[in-house]
PDB file of C-alpha atoms in Angstrom:
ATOM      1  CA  UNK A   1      -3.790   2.010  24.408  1.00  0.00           C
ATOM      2  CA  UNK A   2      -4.717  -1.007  22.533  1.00  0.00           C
ATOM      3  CA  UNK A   3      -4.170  -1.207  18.399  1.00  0.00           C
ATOM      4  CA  UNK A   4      -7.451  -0.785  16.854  1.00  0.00           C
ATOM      5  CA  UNK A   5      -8.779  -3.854  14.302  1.00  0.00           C
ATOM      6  CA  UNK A   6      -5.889  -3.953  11.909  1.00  0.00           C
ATOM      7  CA  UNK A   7      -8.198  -5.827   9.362  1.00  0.00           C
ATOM      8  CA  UNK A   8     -10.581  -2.964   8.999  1.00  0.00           C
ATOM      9  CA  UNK A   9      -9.736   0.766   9.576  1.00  0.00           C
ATOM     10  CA  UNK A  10     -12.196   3.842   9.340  1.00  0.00           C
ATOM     11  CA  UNK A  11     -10.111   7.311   8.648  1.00  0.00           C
ATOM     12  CA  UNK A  12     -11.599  10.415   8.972  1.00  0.00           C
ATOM     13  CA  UNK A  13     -10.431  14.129   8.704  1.00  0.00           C
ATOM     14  CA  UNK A  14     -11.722  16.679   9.618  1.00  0.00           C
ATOM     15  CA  UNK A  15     -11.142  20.384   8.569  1.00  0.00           C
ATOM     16  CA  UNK A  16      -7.855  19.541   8.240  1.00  0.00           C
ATOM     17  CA  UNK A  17      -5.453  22.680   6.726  1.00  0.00           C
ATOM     18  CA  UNK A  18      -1.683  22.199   5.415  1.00  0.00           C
ATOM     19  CA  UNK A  19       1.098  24.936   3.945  1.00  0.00           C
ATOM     20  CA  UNK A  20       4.761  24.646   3.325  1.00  0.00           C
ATOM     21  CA  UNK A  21       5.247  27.785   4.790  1.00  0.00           C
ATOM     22  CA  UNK A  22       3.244  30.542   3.491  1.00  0.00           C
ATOM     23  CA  UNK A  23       2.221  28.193   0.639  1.00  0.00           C
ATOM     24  CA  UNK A  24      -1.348  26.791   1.524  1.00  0.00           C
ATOM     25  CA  UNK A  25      -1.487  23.153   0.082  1.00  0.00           C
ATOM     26  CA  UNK A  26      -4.953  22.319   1.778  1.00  0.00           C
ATOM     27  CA  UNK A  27      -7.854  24.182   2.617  1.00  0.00           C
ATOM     28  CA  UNK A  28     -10.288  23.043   5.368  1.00  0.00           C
ATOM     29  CA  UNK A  29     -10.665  19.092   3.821  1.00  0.00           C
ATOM     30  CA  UNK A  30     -13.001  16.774   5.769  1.00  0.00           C
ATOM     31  CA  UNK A  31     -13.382  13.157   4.399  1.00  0.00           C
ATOM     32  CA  UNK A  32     -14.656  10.091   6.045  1.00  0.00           C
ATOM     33  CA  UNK A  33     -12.908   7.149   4.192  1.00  0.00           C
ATOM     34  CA  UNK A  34     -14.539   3.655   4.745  1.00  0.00           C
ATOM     35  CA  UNK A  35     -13.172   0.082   4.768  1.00  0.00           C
ATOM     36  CA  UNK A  36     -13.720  -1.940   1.751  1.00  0.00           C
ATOM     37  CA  UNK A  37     -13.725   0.874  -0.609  1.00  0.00           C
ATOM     38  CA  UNK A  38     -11.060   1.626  -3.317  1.00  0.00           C
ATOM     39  CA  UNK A  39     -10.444   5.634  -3.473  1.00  0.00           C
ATOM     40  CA  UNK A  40      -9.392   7.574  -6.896  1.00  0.00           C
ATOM     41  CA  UNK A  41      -7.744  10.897  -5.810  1.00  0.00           C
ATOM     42  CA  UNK A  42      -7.746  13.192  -8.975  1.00  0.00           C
ATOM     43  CA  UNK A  43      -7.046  16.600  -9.525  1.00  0.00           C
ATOM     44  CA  UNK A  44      -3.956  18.704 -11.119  1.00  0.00           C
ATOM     45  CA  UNK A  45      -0.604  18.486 -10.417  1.00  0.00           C
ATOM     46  CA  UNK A  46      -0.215  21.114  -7.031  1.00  0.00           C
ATOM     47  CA  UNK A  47      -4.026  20.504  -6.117  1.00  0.00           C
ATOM     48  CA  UNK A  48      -2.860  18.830  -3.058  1.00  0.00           C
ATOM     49  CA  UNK A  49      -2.751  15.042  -3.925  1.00  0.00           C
ATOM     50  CA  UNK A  50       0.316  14.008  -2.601  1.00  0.00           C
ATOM     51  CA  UNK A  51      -0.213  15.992   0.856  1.00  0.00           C
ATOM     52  CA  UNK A  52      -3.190  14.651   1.481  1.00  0.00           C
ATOM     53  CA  UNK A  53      -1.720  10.905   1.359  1.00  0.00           C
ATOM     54  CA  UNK A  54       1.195  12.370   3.394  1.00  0.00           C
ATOM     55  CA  UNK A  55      -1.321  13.439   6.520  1.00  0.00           C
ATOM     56  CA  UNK A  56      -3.162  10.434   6.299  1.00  0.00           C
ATOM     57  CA  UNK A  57       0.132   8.441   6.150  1.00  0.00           C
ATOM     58  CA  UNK A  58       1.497  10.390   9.076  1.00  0.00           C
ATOM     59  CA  UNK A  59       4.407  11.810   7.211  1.00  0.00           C
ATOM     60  CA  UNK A  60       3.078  15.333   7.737  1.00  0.00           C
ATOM     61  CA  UNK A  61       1.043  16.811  10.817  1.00  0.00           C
ATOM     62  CA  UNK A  62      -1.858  19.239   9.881  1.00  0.00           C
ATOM     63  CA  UNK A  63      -1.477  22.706  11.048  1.00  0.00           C
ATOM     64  CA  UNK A  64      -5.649  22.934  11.501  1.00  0.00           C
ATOM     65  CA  UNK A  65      -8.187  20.090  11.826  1.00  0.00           C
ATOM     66  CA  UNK A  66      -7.332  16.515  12.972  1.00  0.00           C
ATOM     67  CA  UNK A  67      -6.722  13.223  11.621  1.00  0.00           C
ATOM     68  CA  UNK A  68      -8.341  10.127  13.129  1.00  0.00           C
ATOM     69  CA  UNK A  69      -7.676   6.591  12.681  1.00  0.00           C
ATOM     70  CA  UNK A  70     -10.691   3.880  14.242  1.00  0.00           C
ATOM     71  CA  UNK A  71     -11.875   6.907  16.529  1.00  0.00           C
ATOM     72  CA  UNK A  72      -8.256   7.821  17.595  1.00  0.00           C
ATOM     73  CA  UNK A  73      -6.307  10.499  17.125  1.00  0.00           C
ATOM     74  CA  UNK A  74      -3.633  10.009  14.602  1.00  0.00           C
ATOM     75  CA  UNK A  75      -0.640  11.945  16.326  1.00  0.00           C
ATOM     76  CA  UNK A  76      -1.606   9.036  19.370  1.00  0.00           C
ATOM     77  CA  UNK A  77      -0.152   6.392  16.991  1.00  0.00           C
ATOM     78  CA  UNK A  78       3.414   5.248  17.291  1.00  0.00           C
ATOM     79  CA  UNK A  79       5.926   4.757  14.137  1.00  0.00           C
ATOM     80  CA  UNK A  80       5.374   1.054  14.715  1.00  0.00           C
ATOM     81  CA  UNK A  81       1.462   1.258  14.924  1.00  0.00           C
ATOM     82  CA  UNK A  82       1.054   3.494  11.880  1.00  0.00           C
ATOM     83  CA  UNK A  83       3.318   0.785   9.889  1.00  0.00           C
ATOM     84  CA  UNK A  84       1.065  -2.004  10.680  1.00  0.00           C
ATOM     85  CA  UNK A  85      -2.220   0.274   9.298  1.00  0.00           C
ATOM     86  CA  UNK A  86      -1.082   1.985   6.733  1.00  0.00           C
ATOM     87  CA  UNK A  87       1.451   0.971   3.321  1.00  0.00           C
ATOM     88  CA  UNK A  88       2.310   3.579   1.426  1.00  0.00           C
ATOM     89  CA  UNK A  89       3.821   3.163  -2.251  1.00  0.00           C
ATOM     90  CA  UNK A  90       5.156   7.086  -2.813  1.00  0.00           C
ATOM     91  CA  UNK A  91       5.513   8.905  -5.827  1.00  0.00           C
ATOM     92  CA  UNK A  92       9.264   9.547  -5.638  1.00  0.00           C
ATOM     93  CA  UNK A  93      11.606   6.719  -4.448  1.00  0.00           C
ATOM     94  CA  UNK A  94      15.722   6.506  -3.830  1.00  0.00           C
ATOM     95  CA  UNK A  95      17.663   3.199  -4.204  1.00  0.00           C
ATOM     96  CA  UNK A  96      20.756   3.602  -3.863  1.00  0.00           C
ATOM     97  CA  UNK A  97      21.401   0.478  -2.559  1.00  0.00           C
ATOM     98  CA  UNK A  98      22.660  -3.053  -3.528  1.00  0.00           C
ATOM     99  CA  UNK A  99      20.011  -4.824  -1.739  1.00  0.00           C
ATOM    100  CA  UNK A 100      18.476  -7.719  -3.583  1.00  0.00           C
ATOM    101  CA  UNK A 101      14.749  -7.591  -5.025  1.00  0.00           C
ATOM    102  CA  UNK A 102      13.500  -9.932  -2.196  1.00  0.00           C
ATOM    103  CA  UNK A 103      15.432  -7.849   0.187  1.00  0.00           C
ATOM    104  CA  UNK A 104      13.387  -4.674  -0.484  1.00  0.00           C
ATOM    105  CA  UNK A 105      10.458  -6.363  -0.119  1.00  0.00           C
ATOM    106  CA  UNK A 106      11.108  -8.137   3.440  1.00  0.00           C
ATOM    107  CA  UNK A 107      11.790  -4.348   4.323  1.00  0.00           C
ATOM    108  CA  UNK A 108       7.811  -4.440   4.241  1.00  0.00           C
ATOM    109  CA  UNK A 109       7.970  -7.163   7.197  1.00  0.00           C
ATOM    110  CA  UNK A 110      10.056  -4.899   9.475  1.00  0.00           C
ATOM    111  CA  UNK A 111       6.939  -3.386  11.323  1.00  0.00           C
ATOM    112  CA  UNK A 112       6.155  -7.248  12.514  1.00  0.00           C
ATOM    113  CA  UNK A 113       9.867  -8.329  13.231  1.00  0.00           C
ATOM    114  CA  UNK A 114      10.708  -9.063  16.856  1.00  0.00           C
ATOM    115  CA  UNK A 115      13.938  -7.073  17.649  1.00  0.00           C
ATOM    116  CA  UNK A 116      17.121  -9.166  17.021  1.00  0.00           C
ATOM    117  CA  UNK A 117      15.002 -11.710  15.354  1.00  0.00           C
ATOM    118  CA  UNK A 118      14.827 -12.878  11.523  1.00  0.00           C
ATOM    119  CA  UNK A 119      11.738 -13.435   9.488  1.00  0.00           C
ATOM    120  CA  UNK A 120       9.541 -15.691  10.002  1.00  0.00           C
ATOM    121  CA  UNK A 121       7.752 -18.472   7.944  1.00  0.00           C
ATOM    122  CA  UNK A 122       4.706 -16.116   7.503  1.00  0.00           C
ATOM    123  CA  UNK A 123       6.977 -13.194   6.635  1.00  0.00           C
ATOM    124  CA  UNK A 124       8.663 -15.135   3.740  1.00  0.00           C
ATOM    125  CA  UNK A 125       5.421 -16.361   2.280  1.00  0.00           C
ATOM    126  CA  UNK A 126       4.179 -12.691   2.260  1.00  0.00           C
ATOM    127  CA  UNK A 127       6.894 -11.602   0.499  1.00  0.00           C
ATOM    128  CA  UNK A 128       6.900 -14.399  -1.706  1.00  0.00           C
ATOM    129  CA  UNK A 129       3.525 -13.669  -2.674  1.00  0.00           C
ATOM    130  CA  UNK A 130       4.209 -10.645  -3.497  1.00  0.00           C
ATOM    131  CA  UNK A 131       6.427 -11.275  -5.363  1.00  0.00           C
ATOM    132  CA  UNK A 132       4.519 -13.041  -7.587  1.00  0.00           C
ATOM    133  CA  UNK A 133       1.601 -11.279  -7.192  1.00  0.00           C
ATOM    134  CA  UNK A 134       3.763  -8.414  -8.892  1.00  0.00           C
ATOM    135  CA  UNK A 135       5.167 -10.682 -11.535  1.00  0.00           C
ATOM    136  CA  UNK A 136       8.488 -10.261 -10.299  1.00  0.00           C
ATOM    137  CA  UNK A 137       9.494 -13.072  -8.886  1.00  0.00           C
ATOM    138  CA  UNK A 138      12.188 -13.914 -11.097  1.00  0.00           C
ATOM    139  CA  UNK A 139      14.011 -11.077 -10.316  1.00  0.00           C
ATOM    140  CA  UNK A 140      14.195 -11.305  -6.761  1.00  0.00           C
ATOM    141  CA  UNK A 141      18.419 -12.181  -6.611  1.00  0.00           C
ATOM    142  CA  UNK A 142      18.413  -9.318  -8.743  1.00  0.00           C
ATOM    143  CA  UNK A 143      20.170  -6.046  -6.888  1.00  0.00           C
ATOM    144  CA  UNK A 144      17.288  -3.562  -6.742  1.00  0.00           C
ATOM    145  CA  UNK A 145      19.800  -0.774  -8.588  1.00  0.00           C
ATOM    146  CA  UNK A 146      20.108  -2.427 -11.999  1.00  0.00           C
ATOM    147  CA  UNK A 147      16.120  -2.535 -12.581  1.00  0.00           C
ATOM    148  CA  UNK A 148      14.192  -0.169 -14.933  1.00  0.00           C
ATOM    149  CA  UNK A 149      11.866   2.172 -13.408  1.00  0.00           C
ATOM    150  CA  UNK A 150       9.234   0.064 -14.062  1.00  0.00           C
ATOM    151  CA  UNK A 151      10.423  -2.739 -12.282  1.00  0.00           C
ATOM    152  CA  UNK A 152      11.429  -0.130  -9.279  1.00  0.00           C
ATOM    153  CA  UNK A 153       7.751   0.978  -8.964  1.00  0.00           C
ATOM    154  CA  UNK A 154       6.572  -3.048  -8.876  1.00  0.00           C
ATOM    155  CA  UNK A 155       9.022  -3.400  -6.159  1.00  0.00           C
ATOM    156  CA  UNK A 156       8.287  -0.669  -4.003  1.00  0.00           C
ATOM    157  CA  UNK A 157       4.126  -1.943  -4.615  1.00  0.00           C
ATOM    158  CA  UNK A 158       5.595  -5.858  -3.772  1.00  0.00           C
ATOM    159  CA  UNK A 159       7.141  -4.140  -0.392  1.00  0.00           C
ATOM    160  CA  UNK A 160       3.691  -2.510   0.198  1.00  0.00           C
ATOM    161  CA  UNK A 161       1.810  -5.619  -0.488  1.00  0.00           C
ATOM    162  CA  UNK A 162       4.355  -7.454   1.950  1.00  0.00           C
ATOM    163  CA  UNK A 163       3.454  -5.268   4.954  1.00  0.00           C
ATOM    164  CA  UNK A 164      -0.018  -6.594   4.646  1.00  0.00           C
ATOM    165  CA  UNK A 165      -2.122  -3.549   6.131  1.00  0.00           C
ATOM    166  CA  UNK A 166      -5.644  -2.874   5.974  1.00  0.00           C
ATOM    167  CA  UNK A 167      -4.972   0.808   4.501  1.00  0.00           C
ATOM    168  CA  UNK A 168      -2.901   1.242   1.267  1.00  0.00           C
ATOM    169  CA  UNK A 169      -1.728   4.589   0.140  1.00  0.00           C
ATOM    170  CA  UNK A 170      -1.165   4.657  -3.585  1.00  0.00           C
ATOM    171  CA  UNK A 171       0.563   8.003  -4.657  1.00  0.00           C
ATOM    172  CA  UNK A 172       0.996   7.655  -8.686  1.00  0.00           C
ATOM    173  CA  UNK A 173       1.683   4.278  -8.088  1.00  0.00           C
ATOM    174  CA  UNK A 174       1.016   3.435 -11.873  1.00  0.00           C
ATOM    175  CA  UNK A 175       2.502   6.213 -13.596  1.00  0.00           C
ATOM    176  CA  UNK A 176       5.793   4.864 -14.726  1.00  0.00           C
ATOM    177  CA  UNK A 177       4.301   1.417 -15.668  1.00  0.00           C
ATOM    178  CA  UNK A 178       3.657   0.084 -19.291  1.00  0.00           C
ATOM    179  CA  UNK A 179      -0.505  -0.775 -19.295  1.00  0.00           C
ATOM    180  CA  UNK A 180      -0.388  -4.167 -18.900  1.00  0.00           C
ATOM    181  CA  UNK A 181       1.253  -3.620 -15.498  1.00  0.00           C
ATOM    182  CA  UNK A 182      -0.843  -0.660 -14.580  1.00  0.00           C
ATOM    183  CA  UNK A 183      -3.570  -2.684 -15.057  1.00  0.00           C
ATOM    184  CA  UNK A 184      -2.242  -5.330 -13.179  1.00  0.00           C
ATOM    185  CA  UNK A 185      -1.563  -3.340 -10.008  1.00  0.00           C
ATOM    186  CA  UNK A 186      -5.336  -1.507  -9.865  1.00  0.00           C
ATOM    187  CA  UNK A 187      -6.572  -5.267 -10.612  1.00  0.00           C
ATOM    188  CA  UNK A 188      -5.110  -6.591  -7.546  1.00  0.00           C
ATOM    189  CA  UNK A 189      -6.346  -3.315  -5.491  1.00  0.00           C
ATOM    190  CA  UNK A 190      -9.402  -4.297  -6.405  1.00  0.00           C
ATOM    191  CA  UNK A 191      -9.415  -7.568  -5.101  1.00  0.00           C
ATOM    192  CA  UNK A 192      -7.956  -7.048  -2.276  1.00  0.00           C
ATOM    193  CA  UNK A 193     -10.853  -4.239  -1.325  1.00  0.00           C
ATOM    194  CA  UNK A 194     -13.436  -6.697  -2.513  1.00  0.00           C
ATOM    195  CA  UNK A 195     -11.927  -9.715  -0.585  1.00  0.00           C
ATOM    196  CA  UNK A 196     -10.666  -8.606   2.560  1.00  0.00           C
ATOM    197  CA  UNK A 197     -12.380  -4.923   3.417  1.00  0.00           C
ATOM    198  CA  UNK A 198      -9.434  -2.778   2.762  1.00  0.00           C
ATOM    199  CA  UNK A 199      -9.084   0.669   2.096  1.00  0.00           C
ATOM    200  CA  UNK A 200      -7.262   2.180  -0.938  1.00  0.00           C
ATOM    201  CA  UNK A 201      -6.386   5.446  -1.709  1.00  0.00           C
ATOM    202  CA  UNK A 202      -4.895   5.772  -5.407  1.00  0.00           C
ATOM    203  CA  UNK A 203      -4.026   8.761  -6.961  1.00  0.00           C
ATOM    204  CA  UNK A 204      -4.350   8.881 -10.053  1.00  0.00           C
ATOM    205  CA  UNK A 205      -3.765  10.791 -13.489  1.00  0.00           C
ATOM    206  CA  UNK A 206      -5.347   8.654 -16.022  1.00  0.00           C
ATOM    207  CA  UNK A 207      -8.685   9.235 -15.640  1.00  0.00           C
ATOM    208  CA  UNK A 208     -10.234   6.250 -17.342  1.00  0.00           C
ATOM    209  CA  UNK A 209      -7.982   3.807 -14.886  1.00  0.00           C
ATOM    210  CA  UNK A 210      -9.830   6.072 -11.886  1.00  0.00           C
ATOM    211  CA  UNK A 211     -13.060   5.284 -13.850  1.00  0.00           C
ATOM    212  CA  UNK A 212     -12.515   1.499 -14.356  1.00  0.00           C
ATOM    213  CA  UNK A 213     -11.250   1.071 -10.791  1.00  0.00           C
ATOM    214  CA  UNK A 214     -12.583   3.257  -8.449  1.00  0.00           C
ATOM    215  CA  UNK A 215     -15.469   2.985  -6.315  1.00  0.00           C
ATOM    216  CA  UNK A 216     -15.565   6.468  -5.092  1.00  0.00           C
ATOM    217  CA  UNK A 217     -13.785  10.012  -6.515  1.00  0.00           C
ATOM    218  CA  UNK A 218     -12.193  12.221  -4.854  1.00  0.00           C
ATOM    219  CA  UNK A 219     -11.088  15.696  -6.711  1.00  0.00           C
ATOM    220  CA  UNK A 220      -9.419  18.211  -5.375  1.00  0.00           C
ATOM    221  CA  UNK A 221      -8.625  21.234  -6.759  1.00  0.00           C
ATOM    222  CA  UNK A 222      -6.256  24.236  -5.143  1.00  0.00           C
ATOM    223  CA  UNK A 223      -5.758  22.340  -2.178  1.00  0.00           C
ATOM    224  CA  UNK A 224      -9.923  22.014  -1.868  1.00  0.00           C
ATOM    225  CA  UNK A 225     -12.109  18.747  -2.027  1.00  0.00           C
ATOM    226  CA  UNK A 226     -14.554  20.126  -4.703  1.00  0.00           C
ATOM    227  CA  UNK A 227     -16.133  16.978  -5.163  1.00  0.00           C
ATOM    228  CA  UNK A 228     -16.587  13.449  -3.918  1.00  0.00           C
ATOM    229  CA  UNK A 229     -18.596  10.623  -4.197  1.00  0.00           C
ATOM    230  CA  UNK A 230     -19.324   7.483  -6.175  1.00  0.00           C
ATOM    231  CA  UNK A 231     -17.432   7.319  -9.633  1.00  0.00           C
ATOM    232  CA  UNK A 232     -20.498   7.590 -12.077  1.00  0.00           C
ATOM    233  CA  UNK A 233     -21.979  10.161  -9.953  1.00  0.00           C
ATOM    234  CA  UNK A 234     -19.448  12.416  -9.616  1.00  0.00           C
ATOM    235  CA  UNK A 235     -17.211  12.023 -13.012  1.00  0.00           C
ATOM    236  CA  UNK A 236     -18.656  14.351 -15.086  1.00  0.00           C
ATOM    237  CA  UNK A 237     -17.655  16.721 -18.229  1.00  0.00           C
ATOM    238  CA  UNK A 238     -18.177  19.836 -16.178  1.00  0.00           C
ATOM    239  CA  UNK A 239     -15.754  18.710 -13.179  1.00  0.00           C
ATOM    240  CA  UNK A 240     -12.924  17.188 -15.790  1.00  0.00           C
ATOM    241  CA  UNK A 241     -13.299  21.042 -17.549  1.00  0.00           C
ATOM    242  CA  UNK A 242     -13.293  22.752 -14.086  1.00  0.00           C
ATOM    243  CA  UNK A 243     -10.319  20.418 -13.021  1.00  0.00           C
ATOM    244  CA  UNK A 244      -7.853  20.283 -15.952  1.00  0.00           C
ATOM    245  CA  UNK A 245      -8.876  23.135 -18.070  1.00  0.00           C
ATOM    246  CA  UNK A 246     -10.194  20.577 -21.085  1.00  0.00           C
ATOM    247  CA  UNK A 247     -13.257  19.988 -22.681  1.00  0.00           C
ATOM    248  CA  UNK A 248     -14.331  16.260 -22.845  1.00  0.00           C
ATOM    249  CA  UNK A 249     -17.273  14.092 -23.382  1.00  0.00           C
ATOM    250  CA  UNK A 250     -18.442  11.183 -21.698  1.00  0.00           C
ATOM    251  CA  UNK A 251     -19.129   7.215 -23.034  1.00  0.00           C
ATOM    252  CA  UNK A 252     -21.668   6.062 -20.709  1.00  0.00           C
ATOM    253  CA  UNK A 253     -20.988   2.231 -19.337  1.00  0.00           C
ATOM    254  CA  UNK A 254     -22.244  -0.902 -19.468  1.00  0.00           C
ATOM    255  CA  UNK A 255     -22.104  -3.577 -17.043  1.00  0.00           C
ATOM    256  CA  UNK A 256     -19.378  -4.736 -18.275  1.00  0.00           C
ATOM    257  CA  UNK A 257     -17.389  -1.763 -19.188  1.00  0.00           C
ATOM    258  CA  UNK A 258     -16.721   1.418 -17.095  1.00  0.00           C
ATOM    259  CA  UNK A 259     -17.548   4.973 -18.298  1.00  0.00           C
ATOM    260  CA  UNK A 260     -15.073   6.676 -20.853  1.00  0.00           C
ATOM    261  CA  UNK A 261     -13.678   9.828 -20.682  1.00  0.00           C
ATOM    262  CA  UNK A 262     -12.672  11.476 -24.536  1.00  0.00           C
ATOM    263  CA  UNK A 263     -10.245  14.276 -24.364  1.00  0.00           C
ATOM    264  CA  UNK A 264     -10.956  16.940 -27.257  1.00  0.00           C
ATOM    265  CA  UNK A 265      -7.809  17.368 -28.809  1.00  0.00           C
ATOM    266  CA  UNK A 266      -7.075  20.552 -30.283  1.00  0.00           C
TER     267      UNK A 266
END
């Protein structure tokens, strides 16, 4: 069965249902995610987040519902396939390793790589571009172990960037950053949505960077999808409360600003 257009990718799930055992994790979740759209997954920590990127990554099969990726069913994909469609930058990571910088982030060219053949001139120049995209390309002789976190996380998003697929799974991708490099990461999201019709799926904890960034919410909530839908629509005081147990209010925005969220600190 062919590869459908890696360039542009529509996912959709439908009633899909997860548990680790008798722990449910999701609850009957259908979403429809579309190509050239940037996605900010909120909700508590244990609402699900991170096992909803899983199934749509392929790292975890659905015990109810099905996944489908461009009209075919995900489980039809090979390892290989799913590489070249999805990138996924996790929330946990382990480097224990003495691979260089630029090393890790030609792992992202392995899903292109002809067996028993090295990279080739369009690999390299992916890799160097991410490298720089991720201001870290003066560390790339560096061996990955004697980074800071920080500079971990903007490898593992360089490796993503390298493997150049339409669908980018972003699973606290930001969390460990300093702002300016937060920033920098969403920034380039952005673009590349804009530019080139991807999809990304970020979740997120800092609300105001889901604000600023995203062009659709999604919230979940006990494993549920309670809401979804286009940022300034669906951010509202009531769904923060319902979702994180804390009163805030709301700075409307301007065209030139995004809508702020104020926490009520007590």
């Amino acid at each position: 069965m062919a590869l459908v257009n890696e360039r542009t990718v529509e996912i959709t799930l439908t009633g899909v249902t997860f548990s680790y055992g008798p722990l449910p994790c999701l609850h009957n979740l259908s979403l429809s995610l579309q190509p050239g759209t940037l996605y900010g997954l909120i909700g508590p920590n244990g609402s699900g987040k991170s096992t909803l990127l899983d199934i749509i990554g392929g790292f975890a099969r659905p015990q109810g519902g099905r996944v489908t990726i461009g009209g075919r069913r995900l489980e039809s994909y090979s390892r290989g396939e799913l590489a070249r469609l999805i990138g996924v930058v996790p929330q946990s990571f382990t480097l224990n390793f003495d691979y260089s910088v630029e090393h890790v982030v030609l792992m992202g060219r392995y899903p292109y790589l002809k067996r028993f053949s090295g990279p080739s001139p369009e690999d390299l120049h992916q890799v160097r571009h991410a490298l720089e995209l991720l201001d870290i390309a003066k560390l790339a002789e560096r061996p990955v172990r004697t980074l800071s976190g920080g500079e971990k996380q903007r490898v593992m998003v360089a490796r993503t960037l390298a493997q150049d697929t339409p669908v980018i799974l972003l699973d606290e991708a930001t969390a460990n950053l300093d702002i300016k490099h937060a920033i920098s990461i969403m920034h380039i999201m952005a673009k590349l949505v804009k530019n080139s019709s991807r999809t990304v799926v970020a979740a997120l904890h800092d609300l105001n960077m889901a604000c600023a960034y995203s062009d659709q919410i999604i919230a979940l909530y006990g494993g549920k999808l309670v809401a979804s839908g286009t940022t300034e629509a669906t951010i509202s005081p009531a769904l923060i409360e319902t979702l994180y147990q804390v009163p805030v209010t709301i700075t409307a925005g301007t065209d030139d600003t995004p809508q702020t969220i104020n926490y009520r600190y007590h």
